[in-house]
Coordinates of C-alpha atoms and ligand atoms in Angstrom, one line a residue:
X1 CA -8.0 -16.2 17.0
X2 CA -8.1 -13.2 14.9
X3 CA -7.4 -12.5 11.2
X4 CA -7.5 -8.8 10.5
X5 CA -6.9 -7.1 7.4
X6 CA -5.6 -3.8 7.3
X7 CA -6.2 -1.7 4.4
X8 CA -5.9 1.6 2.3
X9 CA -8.9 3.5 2.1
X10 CA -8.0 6.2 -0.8
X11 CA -5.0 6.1 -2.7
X12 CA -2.3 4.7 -0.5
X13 CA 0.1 6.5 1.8
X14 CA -3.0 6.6 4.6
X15 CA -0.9 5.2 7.3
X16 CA -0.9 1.5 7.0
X17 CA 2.2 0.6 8.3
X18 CA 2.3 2.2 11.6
X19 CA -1.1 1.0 12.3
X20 CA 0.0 -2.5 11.7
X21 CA 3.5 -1.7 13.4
X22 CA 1.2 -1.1 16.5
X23 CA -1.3 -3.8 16.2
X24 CA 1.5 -6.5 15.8
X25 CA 2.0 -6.0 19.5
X26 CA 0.5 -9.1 20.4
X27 CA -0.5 -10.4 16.5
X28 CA 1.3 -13.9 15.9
X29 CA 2.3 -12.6 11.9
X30 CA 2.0 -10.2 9.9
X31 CA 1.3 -10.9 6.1
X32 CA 1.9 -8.9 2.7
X33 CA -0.6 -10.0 0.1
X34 CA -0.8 -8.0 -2.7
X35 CA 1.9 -4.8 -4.5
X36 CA 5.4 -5.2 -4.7
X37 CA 8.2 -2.4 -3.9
X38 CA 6.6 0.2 -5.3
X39 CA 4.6 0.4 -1.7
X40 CA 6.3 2.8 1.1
X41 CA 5.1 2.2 4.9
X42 CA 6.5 4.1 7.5
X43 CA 6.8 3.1 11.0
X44 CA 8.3 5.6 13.9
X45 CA 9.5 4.7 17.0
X46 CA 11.6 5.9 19.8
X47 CA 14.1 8.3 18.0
X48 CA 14.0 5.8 14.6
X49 CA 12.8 6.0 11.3
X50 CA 12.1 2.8 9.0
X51 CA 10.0 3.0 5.8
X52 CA 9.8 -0.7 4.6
X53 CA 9.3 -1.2 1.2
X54 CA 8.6 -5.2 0.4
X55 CA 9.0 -6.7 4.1
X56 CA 5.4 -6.6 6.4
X57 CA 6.2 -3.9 8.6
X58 CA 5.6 -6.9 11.3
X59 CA 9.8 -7.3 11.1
X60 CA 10.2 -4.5 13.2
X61 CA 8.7 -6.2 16.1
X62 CA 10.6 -9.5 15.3
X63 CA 6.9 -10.5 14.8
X64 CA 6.8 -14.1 11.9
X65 CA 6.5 -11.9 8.6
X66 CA 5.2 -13.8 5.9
X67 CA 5.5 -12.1 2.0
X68 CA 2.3 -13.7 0.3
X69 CA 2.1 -15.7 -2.9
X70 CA -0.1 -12.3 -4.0
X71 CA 3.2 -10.3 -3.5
X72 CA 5.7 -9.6 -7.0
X73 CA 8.9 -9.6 -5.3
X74 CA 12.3 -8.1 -6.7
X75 CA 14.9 -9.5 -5.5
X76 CA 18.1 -7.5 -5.2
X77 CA 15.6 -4.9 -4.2
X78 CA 14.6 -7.9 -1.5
X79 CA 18.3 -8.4 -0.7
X80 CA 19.2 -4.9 0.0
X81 CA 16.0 -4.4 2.1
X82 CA 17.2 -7.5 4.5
X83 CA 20.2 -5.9 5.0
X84 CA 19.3 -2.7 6.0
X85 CA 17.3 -4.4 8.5
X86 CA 20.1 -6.3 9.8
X87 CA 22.4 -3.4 9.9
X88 CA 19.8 -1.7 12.1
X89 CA 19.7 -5.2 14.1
X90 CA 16.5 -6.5 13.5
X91 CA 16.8 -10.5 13.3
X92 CA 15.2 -11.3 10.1
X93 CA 16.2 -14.6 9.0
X94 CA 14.5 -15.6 11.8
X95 CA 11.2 -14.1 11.2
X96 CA 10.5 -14.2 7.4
X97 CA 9.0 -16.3 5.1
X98 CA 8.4 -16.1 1.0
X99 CA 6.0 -18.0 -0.8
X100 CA 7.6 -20.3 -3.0
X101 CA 4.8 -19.3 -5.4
X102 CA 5.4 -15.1 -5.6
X103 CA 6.2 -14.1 -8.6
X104 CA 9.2 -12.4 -9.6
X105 CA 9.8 -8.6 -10.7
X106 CA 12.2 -9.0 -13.8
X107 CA 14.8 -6.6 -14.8
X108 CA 13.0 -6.0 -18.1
X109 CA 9.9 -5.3 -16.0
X110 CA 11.4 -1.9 -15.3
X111 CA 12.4 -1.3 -18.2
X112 CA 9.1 -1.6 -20.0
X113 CA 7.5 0.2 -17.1
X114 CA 9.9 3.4 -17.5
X115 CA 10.1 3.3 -21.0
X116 CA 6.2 3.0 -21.5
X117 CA 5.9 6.0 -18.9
X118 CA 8.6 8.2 -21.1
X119 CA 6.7 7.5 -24.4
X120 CA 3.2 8.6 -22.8
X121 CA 4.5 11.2 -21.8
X122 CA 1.6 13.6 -20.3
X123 CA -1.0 10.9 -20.5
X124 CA 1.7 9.0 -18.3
X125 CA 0.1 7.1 -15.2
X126 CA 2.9 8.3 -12.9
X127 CA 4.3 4.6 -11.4
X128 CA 6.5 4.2 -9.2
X129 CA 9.0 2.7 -12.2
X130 CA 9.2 -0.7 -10.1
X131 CA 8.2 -2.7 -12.7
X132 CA 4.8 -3.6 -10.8
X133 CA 2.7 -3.7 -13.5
X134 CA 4.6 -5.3 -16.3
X135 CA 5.2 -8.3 -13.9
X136 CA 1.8 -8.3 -13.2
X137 CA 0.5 -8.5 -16.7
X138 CA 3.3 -11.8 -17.0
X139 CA 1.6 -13.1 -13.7
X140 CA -1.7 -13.2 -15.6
X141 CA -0.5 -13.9 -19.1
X142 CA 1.4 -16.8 -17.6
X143 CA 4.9 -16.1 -18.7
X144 CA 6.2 -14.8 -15.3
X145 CA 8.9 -16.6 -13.3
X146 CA 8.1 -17.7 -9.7
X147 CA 10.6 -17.5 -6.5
X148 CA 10.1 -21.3 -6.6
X149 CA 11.1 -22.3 -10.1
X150 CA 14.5 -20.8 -8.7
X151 CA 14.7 -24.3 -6.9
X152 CA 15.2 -26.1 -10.0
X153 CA 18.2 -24.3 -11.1
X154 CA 19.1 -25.7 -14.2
X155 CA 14.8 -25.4 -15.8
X156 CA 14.9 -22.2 -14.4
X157 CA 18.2 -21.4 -17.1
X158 CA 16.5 -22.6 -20.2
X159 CA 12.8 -21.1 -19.1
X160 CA 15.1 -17.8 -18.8
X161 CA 17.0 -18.4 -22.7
X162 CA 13.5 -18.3 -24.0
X163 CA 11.9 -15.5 -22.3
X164 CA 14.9 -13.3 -22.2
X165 CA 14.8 -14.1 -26.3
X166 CA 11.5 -12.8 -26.6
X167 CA 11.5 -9.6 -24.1
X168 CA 14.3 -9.1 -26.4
X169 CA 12.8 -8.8 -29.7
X170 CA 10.1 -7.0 -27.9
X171 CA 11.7 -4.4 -26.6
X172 CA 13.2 -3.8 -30.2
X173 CA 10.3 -3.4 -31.7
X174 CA 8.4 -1.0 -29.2
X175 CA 11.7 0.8 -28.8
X176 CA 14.2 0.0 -31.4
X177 CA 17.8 0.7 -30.3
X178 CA 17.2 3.2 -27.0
X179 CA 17.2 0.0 -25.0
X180 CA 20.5 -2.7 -24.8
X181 CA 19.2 -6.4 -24.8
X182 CA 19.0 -8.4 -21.9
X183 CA 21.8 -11.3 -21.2
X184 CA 20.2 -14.7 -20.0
X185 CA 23.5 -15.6 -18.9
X186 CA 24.1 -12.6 -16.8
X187 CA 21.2 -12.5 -15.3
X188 CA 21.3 -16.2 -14.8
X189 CA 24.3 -15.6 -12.5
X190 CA 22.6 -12.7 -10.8
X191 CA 20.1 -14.8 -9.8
X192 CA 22.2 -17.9 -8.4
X193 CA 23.5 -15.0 -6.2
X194 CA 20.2 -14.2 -5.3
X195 CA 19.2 -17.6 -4.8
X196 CA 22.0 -18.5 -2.2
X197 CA 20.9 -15.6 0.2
X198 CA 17.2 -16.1 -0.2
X199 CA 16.6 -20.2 -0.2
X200 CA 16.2 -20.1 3.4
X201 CA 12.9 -17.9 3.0
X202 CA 11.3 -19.5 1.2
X203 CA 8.7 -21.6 1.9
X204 CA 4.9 -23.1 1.3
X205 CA 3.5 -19.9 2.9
X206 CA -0.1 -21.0 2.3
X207 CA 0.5 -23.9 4.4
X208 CA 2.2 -22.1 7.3
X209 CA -0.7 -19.4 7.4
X210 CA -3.4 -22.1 7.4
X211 CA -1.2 -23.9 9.9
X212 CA -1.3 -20.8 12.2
X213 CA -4.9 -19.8 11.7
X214 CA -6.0 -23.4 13.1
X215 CA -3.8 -23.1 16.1
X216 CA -5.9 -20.1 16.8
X217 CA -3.1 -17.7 16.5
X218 CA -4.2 -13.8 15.8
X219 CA -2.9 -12.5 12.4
X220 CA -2.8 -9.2 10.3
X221 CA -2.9 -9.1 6.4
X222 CA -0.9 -6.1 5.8
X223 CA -2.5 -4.5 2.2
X224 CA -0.4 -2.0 0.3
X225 CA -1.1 0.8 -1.9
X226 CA -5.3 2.2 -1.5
X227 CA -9.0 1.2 -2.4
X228 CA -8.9 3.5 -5.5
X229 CA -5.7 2.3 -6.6
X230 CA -7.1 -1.4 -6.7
X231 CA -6.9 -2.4 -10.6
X232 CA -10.9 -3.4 -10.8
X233 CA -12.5 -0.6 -8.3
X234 CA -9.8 2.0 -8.5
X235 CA -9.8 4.8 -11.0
X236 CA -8.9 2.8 -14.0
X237 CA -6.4 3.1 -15.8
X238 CA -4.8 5.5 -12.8
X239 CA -4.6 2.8 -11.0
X240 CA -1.8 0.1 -9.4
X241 CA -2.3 -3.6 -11.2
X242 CA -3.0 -5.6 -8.2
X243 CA -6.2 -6.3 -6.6
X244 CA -5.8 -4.0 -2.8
X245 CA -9.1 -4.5 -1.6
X246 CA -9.4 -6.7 1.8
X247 CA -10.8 -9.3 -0.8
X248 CA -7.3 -9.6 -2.4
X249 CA -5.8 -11.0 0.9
X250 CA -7.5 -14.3 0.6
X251 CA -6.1 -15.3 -2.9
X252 CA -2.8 -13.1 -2.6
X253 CA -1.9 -15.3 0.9
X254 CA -4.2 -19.0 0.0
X255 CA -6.5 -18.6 3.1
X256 CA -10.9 -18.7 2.9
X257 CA -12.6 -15.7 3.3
X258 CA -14.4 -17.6 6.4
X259 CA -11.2 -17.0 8.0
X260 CA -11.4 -13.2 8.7
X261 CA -12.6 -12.1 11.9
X262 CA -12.7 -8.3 11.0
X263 CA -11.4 -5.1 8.0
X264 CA -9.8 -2.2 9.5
X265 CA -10.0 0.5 6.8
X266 CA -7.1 2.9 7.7
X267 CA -8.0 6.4 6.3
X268 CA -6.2 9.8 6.3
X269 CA -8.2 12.8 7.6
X270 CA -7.9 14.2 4.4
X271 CA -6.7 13.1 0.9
X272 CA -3.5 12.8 -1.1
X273 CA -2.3 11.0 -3.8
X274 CA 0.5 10.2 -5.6
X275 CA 0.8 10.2 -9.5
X276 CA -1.6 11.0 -12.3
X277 CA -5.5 10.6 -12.0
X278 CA -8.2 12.2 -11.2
X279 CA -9.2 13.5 -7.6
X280 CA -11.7 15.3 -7.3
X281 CA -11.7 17.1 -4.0
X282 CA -7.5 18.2 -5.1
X283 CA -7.0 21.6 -3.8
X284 CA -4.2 23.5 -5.7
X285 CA -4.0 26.8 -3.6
X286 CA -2.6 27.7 -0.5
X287 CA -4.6 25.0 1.3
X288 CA -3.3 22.2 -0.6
X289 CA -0.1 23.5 0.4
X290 CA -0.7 23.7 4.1
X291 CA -1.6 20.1 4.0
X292 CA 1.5 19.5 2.0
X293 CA 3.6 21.2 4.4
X294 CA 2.3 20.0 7.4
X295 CA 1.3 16.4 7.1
X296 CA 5.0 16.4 4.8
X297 CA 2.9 14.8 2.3
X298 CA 6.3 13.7 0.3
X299 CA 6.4 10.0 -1.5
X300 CA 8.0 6.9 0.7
X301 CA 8.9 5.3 -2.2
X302 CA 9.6 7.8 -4.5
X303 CA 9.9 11.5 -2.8
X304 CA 8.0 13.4 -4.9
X305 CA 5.3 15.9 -3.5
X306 CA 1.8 14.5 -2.6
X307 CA -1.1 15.7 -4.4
X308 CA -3.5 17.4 -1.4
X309 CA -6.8 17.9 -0.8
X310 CA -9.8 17.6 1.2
X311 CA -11.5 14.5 3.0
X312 CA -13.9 12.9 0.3
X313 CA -16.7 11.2 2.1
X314 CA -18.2 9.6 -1.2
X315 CA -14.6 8.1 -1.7
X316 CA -14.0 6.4 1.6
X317 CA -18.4 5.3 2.1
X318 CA -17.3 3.1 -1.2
X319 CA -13.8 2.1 0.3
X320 CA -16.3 0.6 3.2
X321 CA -18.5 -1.3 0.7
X322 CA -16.2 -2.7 -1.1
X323 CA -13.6 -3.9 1.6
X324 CA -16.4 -5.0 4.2
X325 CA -14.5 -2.5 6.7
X326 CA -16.2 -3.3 10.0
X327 CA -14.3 -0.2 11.6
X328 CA -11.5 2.9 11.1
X329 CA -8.3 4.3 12.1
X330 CA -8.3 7.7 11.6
X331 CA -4.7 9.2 10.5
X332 CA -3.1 12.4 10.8
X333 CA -5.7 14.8 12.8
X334 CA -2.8 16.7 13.9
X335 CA -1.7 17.8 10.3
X336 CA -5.4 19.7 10.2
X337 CA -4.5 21.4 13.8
X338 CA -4.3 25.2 12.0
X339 CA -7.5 24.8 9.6
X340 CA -10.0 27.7 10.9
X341 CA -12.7 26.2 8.9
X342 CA -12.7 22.2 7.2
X343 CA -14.0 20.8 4.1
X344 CA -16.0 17.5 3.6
X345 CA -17.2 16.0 0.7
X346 CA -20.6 14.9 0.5
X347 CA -21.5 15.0 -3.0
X348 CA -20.5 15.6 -6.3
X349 CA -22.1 17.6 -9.1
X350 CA -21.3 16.4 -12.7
X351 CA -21.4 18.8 -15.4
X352 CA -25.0 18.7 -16.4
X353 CA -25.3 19.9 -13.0
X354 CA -26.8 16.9 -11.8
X355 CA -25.8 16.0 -8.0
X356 CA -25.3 12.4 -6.5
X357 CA -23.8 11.4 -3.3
X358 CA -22.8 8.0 -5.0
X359 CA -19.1 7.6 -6.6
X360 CA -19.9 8.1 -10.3
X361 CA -17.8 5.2 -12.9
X362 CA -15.4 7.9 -13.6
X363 CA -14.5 11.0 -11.4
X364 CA -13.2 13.1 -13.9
X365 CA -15.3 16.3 -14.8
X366 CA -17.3 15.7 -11.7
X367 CA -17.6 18.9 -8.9
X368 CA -17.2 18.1 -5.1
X369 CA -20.3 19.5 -2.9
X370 CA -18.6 20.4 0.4
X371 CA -19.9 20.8 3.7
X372 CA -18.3 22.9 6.0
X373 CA -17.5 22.1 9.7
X374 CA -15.3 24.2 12.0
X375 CA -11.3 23.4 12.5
X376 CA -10.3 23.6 16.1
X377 CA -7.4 25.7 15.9
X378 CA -5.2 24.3 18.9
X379 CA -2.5 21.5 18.7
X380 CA -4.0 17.9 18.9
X381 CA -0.3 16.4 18.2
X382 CA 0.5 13.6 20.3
X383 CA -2.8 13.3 22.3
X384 CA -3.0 9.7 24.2
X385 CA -5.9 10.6 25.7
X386 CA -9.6 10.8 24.6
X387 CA -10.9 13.3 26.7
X388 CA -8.0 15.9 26.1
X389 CA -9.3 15.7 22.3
X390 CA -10.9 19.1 21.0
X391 CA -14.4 19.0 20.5
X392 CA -14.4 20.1 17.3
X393 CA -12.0 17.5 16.5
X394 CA -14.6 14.6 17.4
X395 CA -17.3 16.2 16.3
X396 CA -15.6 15.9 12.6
X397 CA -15.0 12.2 14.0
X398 CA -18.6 11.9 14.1
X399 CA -19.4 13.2 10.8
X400 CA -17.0 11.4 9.3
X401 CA -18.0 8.0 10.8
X402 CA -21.9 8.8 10.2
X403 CA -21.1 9.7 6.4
X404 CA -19.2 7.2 5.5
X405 CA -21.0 4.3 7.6
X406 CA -18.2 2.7 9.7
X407 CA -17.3 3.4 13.2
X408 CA -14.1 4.7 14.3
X409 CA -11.8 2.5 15.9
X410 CA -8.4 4.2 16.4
X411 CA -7.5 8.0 16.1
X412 CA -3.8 8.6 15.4
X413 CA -2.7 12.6 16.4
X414 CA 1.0 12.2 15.2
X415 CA 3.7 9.5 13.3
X416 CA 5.0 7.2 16.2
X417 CA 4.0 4.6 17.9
X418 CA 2.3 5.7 21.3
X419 CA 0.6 8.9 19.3
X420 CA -2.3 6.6 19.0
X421 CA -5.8 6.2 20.9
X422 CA -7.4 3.0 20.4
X423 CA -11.0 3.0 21.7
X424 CA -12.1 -0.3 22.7
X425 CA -8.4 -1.9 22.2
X426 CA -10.1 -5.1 23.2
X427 CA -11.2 -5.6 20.0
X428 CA -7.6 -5.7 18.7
X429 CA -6.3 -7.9 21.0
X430 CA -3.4 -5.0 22.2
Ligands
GDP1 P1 1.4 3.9 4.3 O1 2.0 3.7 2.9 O2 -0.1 3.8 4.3 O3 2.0 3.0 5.3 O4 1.7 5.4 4.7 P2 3.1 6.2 4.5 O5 4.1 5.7 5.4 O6 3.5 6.1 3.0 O7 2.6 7.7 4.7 C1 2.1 8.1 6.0 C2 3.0 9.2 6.5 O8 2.3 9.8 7.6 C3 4.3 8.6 7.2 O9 5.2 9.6 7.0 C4 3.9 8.5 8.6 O10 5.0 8.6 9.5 C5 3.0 9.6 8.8 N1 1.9 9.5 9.8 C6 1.2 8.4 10.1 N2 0.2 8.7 11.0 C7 0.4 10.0 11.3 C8 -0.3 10.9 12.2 O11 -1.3 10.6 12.8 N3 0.1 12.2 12.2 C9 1.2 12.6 11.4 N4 1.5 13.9 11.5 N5 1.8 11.8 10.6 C10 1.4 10.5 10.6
IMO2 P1 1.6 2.4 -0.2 O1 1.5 1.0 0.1 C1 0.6 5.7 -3.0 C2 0.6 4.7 -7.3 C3 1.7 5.3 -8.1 C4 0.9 5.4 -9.4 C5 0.1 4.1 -9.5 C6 0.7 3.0 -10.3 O2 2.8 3.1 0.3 O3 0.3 3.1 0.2 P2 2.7 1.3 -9.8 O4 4.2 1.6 -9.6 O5 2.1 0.6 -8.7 O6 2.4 0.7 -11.2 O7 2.0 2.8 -9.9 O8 0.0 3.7 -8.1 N1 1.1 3.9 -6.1 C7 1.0 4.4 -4.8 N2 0.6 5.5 -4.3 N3 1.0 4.7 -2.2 C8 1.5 3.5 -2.6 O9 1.8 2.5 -1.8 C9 1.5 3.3 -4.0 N4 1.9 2.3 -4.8 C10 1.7 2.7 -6.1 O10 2.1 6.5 -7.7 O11 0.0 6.5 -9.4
MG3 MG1 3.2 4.7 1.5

């Protein structure tokens, strides 16, 4: 039995879903815990393309896929996912399960999010405009609506008449007449819609997981969006509203933390996000745009351009702490393949001039301290093979791994499946 978590190490975008596309060889399920649709994973096999938005990437295997009572779910969003997969013939009524507890992603939940965004205007946090956060702040304040109280139809109508009344006076009075009220009734019959294709989803996903973990069967916990996107570690307010941190998986899915076996922390060989915030290691001249251009640092979920810049050791030694990561996949090597010299760093200087090698409360105004190490200058993409991998290459490995206190567990020299070298694979089960 195995329960791994997989998990973002920076800001999202590291990887995650072909890493668990290519552990869920041989894992039992796969398991979204935390994040709605505003995640993007991409998984690349053969001569295909999928980037799955809400569904664990586990479908594409035909692998059980379980969305976690963690999870805020939009449903036409949901829908139209589902069928995309089923055009590309991948059986998922078969294979998926929502928990009857997972909170819904409303349509005024998008509005507030895009209309709060517009009015900040500079100081905006850059969502993805999914509605994440607005649902998340009805989770907590206990007004949201669950995918379960769907089941009792006719509640579910006058719970709706009353919230839909007061998200409607709301929205009046943050933005007056720029936004036409909601109709319970219309989105009452939206929903029945909804409700008709979904019912045979859903289903008391805490039991099933529990269920599985005590018939020893191996199972991955697939987190979405990045360590420093994570609403209590991350770089508040810059930051998504759910908890990401492997910690999340154990309330977002209703399993003990005795259960899991092991944390792989999956981390891109340099940085990127996506959005506002600060990063302090962002490079904004013609190497940012290298790494743009050749890693095609462009959003999943939204398309626009990746901020760049180079690997932050300080960032991802913290990611390890706070995630109990017990070992790493590497990501996208190959994108550094034309670097004649690379950047790490080890420290930051704040502007007192003080240094510390310890991530600071905030990490604006604060100065990266690099050390250089040399590129290798030669194409690594699509290496299988250990021993065909440059020397400098692992040497950066090494320094890398010694910096940030984990040990490497995968290296990944390109986007599909097979590009992929996983030392010790025993360890994964594959
Ligand atoms: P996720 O959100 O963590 O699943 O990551 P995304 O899918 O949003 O972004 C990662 C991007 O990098 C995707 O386009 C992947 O296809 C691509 N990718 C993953 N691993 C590698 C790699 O080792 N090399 C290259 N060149 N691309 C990779
Ligand atoms: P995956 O799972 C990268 C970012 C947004 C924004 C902030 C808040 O593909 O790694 P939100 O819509 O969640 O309220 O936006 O979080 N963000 C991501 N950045 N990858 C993601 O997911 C992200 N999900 C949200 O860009 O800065
Ligand atoms: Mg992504």
């Amino acid at each position: 039995m195995a329960c791994v978590i997989v998990v973002g190490t920076q800001w999202g975008d590291e990887g995650k879903g072909k890493i668990v596309d290519l552990l869920t060889e041989r894992a039992d399920a796969v398991v979204r815990y935390q994040g709605g649709n505003n995640a993007g994973h991409t998984v690349m096999f053969g001569d295909k393309t999928f980037i799955l938005h809400l569904v664990p990437s586990g479908i594409l295997r035909e692998t059980t896929s379980i969305l976690g009572n963690g999870v805020v779910v939009d449903l036409a969003e949901l829908i139209k996912e589902i069928d995309e997969l089923e055009q590309m013939a991948i059986a998922v009524e078969s294979h998926l399960s929502i928990s009857d507890r997972a909170q819904l992603v409303m349509p005024w939940h998008k509005t507030f999010d895009l209309m709060r965004e517009e009015r900040k205007g500079k100081k905006k946090i850059g969502t993805t405009g999914r509605g994440i956060g607005p649902a998340y702040e009805d989770k907590v304040g206990r007004s949201g609506i669950r995918i379960g109280d769907l089941l009792e139809l006719e509640q579910f109508r006058t719970r709706l008449e009353e919230i839909v009344d007061e998200k409607n006076q709301l929205l009046e009075q943050c933005f007056g007449a720029d936004v036409p009220a909601f109709s319970a009734e219309e989105i009452f019959k939206e929903f029945e819609v909804h409700l008709k294709k979904l019912k045979p989803y859903i289903r008391d996903t805490p039991l099933l997981v529990n269920q599985m973990i005590e018939e020893g069967k191996n199972i991955l916990f697939e987190g979405a969006q990045g360590t420093f996107l994570d609403v209590d570690h991350g770089t508040y307010p810059f930051v998504t509203s759910s908890n990401t941190l492997a910690g999340g998986a154990c309330a977002g899915v209703g399993i003990g933390p005795t259960r899991i076996t092991d944390v792989l922390g999956i981390v891109k060989a340099y940085t990127t996000r996506v959005g506002s915030g600060p990063f302090p290691t962002e490079l904004l001249d013609s190497y940012g745009e290298l790494l743009q251009s050749e890693g095609h640092e462009f959003g999943a979920t939204t398309g626009r351009p990746r901020r760049c810049g180079w690997f932050d050791a300080l960032l991802v030694r913290q990611a390890v702490r706070l995630n109990g990561i017990t070992s790493m996949a590497v990501m996208k090597l190959d994108v550094l393949d034309k670097f004649e010299t690379l950047k790490i760093a080890v420290g930051y200087r704040s502007s007192n001039g003080e240094f510390r090698d310890n991530l600071p409360r905030s990490l604006e105004n604060v100065t990266p301290v690099y050390e250089e190490m040399p590129g290798w200058q030669c194409s690594s993409e699509g290496i299988t093979e250990y021993a065909q991998l440059p020397s400098e290459m692992l040497a950066y490995l090494e320094r890398m791994s010694e910096l940030v206190g984990a040990k490497v567990s995968i290296i990944s020299t390109g986007p599909k499946r097979e590009e992929t070298i996983v030392l010790n694979p025993d360890q994964f089960w594959i």
